[in-house]
PDB file of C-alpha atoms in Angstrom:
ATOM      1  CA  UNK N   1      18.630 -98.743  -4.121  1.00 49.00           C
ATOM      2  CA  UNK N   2      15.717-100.466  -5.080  1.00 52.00           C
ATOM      3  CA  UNK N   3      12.233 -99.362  -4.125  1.00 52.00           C
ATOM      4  CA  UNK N   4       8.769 -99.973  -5.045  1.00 60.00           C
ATOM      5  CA  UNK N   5       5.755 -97.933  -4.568  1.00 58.00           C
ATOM      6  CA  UNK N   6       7.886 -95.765  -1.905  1.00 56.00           C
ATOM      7  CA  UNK N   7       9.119 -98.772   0.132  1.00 58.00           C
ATOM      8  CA  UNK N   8      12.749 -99.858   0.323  1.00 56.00           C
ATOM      9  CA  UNK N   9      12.639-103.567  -0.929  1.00 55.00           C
ATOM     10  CA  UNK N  10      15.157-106.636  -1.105  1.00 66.00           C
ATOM     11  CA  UNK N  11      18.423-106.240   0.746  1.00 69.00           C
ATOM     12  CA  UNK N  12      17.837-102.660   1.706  1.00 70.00           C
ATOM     13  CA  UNK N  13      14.345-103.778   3.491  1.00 72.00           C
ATOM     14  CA  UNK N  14      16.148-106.419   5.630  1.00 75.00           C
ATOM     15  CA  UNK N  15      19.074-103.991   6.157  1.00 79.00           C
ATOM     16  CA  UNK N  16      16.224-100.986   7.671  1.00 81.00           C
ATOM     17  CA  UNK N  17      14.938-103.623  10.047  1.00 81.00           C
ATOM     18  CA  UNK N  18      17.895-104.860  11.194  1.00 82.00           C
ATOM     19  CA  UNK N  19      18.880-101.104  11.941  1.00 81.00           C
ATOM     20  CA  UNK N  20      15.594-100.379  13.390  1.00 81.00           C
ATOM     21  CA  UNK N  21      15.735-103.648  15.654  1.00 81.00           C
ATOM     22  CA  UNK N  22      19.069-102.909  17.087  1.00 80.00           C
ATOM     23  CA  UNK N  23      17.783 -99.560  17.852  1.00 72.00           C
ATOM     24  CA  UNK N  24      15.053-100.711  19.385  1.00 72.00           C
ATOM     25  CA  UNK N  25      17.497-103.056  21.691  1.00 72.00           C
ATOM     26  CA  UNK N  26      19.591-100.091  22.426  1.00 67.00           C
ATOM     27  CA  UNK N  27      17.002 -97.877  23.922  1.00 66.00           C
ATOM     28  CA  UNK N  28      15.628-100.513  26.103  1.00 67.00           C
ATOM     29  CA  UNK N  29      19.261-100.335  27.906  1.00 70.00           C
ATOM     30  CA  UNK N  30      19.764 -96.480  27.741  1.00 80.00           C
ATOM     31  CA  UNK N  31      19.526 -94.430  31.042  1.00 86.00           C
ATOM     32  CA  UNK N  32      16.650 -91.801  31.279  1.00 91.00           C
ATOM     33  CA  UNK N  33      16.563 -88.922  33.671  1.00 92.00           C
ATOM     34  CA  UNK N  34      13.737 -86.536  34.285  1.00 93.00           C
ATOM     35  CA  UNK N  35      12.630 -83.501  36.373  1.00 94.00           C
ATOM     36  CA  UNK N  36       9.121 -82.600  37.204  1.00 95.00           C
ATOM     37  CA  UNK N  37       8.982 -79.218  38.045  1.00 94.00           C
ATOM     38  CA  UNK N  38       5.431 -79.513  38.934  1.00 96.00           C
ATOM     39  CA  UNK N  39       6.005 -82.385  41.490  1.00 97.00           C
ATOM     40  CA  UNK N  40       9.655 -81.519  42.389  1.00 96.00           C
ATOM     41  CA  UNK N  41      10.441 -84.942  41.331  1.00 96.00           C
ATOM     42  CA  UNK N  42      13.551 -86.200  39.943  1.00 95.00           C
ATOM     43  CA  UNK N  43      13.344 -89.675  38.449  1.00 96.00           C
ATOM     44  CA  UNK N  44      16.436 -91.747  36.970  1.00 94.00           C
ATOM     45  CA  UNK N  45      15.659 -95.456  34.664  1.00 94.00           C
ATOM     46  CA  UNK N  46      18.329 -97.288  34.235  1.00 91.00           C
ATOM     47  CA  UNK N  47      16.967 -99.313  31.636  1.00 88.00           C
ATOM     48  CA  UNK N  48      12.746 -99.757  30.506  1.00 86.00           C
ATOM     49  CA  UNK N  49      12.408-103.057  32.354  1.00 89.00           C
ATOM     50  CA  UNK N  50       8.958-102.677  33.906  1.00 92.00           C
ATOM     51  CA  UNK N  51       8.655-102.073  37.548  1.00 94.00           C
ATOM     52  CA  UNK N  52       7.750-104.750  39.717  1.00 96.00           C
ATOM     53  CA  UNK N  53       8.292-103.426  43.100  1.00 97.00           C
ATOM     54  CA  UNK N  54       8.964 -99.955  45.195  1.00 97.00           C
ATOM     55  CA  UNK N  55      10.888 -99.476  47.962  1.00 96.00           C
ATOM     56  CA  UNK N  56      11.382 -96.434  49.846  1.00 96.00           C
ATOM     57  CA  UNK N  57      15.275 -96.736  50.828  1.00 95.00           C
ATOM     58  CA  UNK N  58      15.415 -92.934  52.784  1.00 94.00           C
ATOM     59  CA  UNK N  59      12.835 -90.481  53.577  1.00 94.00           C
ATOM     60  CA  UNK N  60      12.257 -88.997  49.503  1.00 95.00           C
ATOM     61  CA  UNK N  61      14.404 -91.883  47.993  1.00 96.00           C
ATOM     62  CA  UNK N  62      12.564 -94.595  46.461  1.00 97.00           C
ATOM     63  CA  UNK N  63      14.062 -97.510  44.297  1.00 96.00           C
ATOM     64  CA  UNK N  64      12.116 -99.455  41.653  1.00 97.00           C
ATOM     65  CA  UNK N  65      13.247-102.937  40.901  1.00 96.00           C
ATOM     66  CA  UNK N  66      12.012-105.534  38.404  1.00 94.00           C
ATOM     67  CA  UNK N  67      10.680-108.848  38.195  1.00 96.00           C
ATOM     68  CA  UNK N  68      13.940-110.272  39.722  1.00 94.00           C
ATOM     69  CA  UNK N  69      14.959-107.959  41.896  1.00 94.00           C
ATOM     70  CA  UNK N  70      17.595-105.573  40.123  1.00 93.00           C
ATOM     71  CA  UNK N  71      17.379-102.420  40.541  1.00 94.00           C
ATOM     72  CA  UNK N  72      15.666-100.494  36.980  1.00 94.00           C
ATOM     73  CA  UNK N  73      15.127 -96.735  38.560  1.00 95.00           C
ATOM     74  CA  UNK N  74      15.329 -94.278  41.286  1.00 96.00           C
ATOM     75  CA  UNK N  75      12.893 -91.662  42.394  1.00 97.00           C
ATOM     76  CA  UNK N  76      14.101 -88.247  44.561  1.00 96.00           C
ATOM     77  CA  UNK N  77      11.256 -86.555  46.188  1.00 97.00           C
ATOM     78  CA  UNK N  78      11.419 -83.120  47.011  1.00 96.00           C
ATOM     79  CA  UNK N  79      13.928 -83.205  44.720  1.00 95.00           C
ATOM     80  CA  UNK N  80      15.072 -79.017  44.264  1.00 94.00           C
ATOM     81  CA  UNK N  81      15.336 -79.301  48.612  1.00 94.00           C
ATOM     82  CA  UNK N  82      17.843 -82.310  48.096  1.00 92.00           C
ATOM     83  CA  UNK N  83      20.093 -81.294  45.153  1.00 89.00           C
ATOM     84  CA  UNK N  84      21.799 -78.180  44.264  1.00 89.00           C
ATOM     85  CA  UNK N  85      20.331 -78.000  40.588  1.00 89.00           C
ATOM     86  CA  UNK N  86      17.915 -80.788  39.209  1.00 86.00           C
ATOM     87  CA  UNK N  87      17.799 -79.286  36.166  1.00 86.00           C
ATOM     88  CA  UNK N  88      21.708 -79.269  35.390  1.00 87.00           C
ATOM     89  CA  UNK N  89      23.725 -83.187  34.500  1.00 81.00           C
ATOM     90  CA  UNK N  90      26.839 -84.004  33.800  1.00 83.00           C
ATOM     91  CA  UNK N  91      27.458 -87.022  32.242  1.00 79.00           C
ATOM     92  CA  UNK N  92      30.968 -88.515  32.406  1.00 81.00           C
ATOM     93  CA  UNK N  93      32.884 -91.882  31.321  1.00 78.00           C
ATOM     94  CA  UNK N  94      34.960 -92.944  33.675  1.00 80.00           C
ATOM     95  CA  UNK N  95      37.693 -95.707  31.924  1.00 73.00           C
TER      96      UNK N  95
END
């Protein structure tokens, strides 16, 4: 590994960037989900597109869509009166 003054240089530099850059790209697509226990509010982002528009689809469900119209997030209001545990997930691949 070559390094100079504490910094990778040469093939390793271009090699960290490219890592970091692709990380970078992956959490832009990864799904988020958070509970405020101080609003009761659940929220799920389905990727970090900004949000464009809200909609509320049901009384305490909102949607949040982007610049073209696809769907990025979902709000649940009230959310401990609506599900059983907001604080629990499972997380499963179908295939």
């Amino acid at each position: 590994m070559e390094v100079n003054n504490g910094e990778a240089v040469g093939p390793l530099r271009t090699n960290l960037k490219m890592v970091l850059e692709e990380a970078k790209e992956i959490l832009k697509r990864t799904m988020k989900m958070t509970y405020d226990t101080r609003v009761d509010v659940l929220r799920i982002l389905f990727n970090n597109e900004p949000i464009e528009e809200s909609d509320t689809i049901k009384p305490h469900v909102i949607l949040d869509y982007d610049k073209d119209a696809n769907v990025v997030g979902m709000e649940i209001l009230n959310a401990s009166k609506r599900i059983e545990n907001p604080r629990a997930v499972e997380f499963l691949i179908a295939s």
